[in-house]
PDB file of C-alpha atoms and ligand atoms in Angstrom:
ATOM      1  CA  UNK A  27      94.678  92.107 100.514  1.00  0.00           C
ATOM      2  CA  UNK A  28      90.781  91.979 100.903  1.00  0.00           C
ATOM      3  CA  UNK A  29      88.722  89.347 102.523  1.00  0.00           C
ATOM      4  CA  UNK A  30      84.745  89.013 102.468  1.00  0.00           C
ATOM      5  CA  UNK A  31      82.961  87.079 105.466  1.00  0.00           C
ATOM      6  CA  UNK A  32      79.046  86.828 105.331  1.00  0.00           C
ATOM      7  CA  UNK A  33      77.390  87.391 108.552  1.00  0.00           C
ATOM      8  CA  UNK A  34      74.134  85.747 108.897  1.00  0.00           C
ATOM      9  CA  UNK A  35      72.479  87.755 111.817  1.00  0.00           C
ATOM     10  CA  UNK A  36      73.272  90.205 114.554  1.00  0.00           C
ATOM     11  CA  UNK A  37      74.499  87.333 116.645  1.00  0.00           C
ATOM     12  CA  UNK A  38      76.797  86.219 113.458  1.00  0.00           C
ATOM     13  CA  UNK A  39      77.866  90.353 113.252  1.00  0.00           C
ATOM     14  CA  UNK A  40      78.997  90.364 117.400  1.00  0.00           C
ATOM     15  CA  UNK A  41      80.930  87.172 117.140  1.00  0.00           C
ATOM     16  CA  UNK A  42      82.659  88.528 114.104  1.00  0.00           C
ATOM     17  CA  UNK A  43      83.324  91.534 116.262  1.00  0.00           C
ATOM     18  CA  UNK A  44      84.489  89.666 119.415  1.00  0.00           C
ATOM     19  CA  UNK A  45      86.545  87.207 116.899  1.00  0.00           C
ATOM     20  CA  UNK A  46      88.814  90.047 116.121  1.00  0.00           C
ATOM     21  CA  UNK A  47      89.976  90.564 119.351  1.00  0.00           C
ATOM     22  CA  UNK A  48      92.157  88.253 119.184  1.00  0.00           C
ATOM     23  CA  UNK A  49      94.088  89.727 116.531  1.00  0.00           C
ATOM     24  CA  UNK A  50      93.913  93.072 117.291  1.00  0.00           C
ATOM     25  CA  UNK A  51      97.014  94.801 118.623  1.00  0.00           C
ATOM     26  CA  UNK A  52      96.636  97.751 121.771  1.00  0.00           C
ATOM     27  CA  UNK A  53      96.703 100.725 119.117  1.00  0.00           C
ATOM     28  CA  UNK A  54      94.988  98.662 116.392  1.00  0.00           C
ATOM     29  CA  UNK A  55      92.974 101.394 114.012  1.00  0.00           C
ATOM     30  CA  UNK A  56      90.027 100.198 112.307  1.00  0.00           C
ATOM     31  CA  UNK A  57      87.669 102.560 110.106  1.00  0.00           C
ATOM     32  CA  UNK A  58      84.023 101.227 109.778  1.00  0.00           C
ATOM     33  CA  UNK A  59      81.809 101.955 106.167  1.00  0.00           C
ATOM     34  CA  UNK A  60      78.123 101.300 105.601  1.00  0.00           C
ATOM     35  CA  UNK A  61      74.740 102.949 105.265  1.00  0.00           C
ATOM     36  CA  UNK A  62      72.965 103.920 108.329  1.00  0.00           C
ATOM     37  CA  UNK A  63      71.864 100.753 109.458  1.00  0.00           C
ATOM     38  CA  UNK A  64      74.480  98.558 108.253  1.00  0.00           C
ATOM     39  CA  UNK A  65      75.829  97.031 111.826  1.00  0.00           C
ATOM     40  CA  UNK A  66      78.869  99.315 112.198  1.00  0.00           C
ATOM     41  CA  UNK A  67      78.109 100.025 115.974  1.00  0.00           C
ATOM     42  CA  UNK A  68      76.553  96.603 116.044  1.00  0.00           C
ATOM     43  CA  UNK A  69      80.316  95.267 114.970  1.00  0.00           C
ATOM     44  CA  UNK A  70      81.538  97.584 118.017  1.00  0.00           C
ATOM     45  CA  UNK A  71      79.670  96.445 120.467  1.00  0.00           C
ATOM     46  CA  UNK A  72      81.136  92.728 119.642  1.00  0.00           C
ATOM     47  CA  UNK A  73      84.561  94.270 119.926  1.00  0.00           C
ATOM     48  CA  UNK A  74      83.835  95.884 123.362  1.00  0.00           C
ATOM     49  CA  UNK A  75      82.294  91.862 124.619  1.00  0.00           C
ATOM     50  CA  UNK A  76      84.802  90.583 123.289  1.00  0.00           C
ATOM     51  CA  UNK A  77      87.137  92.699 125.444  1.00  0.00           C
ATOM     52  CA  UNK A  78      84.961  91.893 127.981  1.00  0.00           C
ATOM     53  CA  UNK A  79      83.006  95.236 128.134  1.00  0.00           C
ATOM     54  CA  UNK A  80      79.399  94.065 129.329  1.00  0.00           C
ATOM     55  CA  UNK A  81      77.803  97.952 129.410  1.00  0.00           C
ATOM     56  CA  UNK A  82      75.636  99.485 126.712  1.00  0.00           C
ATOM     57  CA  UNK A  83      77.614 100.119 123.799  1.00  0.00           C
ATOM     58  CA  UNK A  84      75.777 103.023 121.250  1.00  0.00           C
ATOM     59  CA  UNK A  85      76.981 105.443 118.387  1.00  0.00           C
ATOM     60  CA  UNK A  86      78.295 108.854 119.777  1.00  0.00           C
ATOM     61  CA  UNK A  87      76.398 110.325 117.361  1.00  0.00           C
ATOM     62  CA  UNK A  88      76.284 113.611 119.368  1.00  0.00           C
ATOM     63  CA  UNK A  89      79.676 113.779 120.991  1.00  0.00           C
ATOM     64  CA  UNK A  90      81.256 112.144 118.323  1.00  0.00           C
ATOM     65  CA  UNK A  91      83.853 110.336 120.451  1.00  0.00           C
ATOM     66  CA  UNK A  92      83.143 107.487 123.125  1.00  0.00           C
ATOM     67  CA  UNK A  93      86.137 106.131 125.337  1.00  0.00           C
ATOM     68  CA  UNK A  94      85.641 103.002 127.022  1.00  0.00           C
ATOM     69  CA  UNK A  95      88.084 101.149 129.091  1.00  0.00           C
ATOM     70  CA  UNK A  96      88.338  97.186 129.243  1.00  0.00           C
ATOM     71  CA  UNK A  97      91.108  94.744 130.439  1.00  0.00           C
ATOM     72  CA  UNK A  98      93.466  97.270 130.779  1.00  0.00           C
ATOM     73  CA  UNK A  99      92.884  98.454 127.050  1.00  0.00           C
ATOM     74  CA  UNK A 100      91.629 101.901 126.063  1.00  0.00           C
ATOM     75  CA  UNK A 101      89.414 102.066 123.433  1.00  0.00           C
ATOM     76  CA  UNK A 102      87.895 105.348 121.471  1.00  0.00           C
ATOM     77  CA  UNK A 103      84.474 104.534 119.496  1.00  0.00           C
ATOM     78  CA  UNK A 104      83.867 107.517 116.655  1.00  0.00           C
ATOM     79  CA  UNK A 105      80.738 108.166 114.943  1.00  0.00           C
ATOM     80  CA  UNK A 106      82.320 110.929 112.572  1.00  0.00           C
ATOM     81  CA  UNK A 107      78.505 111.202 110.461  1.00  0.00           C
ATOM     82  CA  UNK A 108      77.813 114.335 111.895  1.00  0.00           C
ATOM     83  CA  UNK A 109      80.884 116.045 111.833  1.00  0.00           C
ATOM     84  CA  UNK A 110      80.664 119.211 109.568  1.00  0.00           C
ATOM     85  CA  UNK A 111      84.147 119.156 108.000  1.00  0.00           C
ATOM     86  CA  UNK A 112      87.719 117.726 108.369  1.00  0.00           C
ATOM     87  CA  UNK A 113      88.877 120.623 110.387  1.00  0.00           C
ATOM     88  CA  UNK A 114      86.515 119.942 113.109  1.00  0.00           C
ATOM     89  CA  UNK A 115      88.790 117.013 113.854  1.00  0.00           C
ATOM     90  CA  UNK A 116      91.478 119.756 114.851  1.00  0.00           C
ATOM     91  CA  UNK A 117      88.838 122.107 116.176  1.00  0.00           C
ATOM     92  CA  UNK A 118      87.282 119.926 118.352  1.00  0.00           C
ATOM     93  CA  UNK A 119      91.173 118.179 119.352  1.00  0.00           C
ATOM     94  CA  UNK A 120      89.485 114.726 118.427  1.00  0.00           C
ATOM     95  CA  UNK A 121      93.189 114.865 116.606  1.00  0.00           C
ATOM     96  CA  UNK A 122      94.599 113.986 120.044  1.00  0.00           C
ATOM     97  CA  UNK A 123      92.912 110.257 120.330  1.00  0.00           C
ATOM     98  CA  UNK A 124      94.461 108.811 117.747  1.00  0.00           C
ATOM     99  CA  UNK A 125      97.653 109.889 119.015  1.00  0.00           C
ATOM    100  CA  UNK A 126      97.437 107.999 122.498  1.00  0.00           C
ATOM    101  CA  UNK A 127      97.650 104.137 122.598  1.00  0.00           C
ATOM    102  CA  UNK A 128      94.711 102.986 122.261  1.00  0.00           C
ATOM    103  CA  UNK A 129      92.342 100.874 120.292  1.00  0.00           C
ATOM    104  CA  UNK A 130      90.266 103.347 118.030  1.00  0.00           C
ATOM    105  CA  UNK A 131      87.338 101.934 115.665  1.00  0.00           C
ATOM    106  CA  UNK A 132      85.581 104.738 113.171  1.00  0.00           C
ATOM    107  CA  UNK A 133      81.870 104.840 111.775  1.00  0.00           C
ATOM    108  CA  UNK A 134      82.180 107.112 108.956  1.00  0.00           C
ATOM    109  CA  UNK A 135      85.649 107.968 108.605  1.00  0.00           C
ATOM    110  CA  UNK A 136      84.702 109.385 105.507  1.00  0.00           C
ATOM    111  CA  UNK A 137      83.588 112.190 107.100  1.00  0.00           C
ATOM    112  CA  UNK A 138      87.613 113.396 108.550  1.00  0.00           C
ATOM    113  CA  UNK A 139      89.544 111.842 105.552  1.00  0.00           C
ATOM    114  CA  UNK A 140      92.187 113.180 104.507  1.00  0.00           C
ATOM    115  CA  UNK A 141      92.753 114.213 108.233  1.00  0.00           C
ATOM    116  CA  UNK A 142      92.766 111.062 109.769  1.00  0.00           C
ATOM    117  CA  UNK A 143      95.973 108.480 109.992  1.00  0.00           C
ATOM    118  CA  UNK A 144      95.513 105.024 107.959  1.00  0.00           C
ATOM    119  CA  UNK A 145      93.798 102.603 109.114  1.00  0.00           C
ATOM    120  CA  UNK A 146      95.129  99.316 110.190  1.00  0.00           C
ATOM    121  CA  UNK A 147      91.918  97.760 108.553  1.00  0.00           C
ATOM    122  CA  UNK A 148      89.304  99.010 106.505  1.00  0.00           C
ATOM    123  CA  UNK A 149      85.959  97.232 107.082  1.00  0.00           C
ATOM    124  CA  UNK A 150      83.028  97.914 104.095  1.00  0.00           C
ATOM    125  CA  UNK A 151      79.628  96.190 105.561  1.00  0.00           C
ATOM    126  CA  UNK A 152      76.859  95.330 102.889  1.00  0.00           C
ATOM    127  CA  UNK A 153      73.721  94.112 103.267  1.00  0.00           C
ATOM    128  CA  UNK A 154      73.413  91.111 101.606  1.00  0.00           C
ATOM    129  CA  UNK A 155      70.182  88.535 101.536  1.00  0.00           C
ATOM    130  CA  UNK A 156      69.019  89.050 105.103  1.00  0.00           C
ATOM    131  CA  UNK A 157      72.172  88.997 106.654  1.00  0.00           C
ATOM    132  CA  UNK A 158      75.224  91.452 105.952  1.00  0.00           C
ATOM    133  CA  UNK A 159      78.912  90.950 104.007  1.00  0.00           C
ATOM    134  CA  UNK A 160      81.828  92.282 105.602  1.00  0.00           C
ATOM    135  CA  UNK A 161      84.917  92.774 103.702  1.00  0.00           C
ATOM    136  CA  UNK A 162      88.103  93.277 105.181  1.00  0.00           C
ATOM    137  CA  UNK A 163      90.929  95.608 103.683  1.00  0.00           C
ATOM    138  CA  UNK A 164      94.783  95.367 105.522  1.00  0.00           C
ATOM    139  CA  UNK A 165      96.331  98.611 105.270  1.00  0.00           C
ATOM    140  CA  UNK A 166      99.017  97.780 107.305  1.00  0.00           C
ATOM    141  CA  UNK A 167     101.181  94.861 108.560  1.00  0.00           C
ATOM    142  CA  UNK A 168      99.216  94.401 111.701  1.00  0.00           C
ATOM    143  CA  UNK A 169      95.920  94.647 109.939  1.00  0.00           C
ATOM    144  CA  UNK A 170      97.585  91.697 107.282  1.00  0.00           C
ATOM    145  CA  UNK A 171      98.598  89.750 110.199  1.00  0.00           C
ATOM    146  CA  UNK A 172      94.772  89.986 111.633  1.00  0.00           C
ATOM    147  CA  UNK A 173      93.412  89.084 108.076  1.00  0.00           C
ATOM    148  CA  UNK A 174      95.315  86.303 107.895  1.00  0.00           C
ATOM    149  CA  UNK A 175      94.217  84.671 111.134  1.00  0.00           C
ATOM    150  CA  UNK A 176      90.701  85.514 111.074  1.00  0.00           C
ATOM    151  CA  UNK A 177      90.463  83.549 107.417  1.00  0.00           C
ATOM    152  CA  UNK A 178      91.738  80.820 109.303  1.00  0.00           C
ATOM    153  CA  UNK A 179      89.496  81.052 112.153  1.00  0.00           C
ATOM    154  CA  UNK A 180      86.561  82.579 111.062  1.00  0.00           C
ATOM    155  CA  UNK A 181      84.019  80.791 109.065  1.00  0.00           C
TER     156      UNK A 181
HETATM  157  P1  ADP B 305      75.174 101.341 111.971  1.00  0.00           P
HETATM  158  O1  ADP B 305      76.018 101.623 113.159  1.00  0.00           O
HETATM  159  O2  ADP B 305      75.960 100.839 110.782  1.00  0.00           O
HETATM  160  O3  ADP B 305      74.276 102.475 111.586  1.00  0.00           O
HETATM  161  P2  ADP B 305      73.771  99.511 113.734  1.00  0.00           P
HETATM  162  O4  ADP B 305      74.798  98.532 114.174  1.00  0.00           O
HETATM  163  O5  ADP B 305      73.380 100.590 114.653  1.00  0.00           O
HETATM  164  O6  ADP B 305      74.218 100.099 112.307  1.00  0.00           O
HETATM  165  O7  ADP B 305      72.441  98.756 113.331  1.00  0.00           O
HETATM  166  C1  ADP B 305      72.483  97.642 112.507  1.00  0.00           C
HETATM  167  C2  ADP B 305      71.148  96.960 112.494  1.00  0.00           C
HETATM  168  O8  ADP B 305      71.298  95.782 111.712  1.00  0.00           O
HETATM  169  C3  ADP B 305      70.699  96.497 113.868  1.00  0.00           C
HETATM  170  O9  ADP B 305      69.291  96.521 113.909  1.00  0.00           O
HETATM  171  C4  ADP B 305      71.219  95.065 113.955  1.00  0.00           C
HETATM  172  O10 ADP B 305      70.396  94.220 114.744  1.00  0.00           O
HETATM  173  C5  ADP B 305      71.162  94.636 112.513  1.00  0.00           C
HETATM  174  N1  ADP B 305      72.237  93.720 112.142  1.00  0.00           N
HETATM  175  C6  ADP B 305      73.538  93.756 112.516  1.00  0.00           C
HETATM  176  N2  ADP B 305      74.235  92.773 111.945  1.00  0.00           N
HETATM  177  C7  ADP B 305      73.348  92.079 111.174  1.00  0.00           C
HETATM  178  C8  ADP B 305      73.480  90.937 110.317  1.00  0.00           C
HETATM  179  N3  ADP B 305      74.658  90.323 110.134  1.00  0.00           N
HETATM  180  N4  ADP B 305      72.361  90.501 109.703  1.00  0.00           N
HETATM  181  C9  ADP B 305      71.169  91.127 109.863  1.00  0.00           C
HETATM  182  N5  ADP B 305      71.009  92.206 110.675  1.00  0.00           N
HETATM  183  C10 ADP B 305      72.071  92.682 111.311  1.00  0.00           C
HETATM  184 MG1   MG B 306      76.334 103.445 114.213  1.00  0.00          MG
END
């Protein structure tokens, strides 16, 4: 299953973030594609509002791995772009987050695959017009379930 929504702006890009909140479950993995550029932290930092998070929210670039801790819910951010090679996901025990129950969102999970466990949703972001397209892949039940309910909430 695959769903496209069109985000109009930045503001359009955080609400879509903060919108999936409310289907996400407490260990809910979601792997972010794009360019540089394309609003993958940008979608992040709507996650983290929408959890309530009000702090600065930027790509680890350097330490690859941010935690951040909001109503009660863990959540790892991963910008994997400058990771060197798979192995360095062992190497550098980043193995060990995705193990614990937490929420964990990806920027360039390209960069660890085949290391790292499915997703629960795979989100491609496109820039399209002035705006961006966002489209939704459910790899699991969960990330169906979440599909589902934001095609019938978000518009
Ligand atoms: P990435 O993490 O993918 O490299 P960022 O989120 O850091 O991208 O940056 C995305 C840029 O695009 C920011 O300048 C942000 O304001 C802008 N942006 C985010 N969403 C949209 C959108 N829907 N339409 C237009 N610009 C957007
Ligand atoms: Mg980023």
């Amino acid at each position: 299953m695959n769903v496209s929504f069109e985000l109009a702006d930045e503001q359009a890009t955080l609400a879509f973030g903060a919108q999936l909140v409310a289907c996400m479950n407490d260990d809910m993995r979601i792997y972010l594609s794009g360019d540089l550029g394309a609003g993958k932290t940008t979608l992040t930092r709507g996650v983290l509002r929408g959890l309530g998070y009000e702090g600065a929210v930027k790509s680890p670039t350097y330490t690859l791995v941010e935690p951040y801790q909001a109503l009660a819910k863990t959540l790892y951010h991963f910008d994997l772009y400058r990771l060197g090679a798979p192995e360095e996901i062992e190497y550098m025990g980043l193995r060990d987050y995705f193990d614990d129950s937490a929420i964990v969102l990806v920027e360039w999970p390209e960069r660890g695959l085949p290391l790292l466990p499915r997703p629960d949703l795979a989100i491609t972001i496109v820039v399209a017009d002035s705006g961006r397209r966002a489209t939704l892949v459910a790899e699991s039940a969960v990330g169906e379930e979440c599909l589902h309910s934001l095609q019938a909430t978000f518009l």
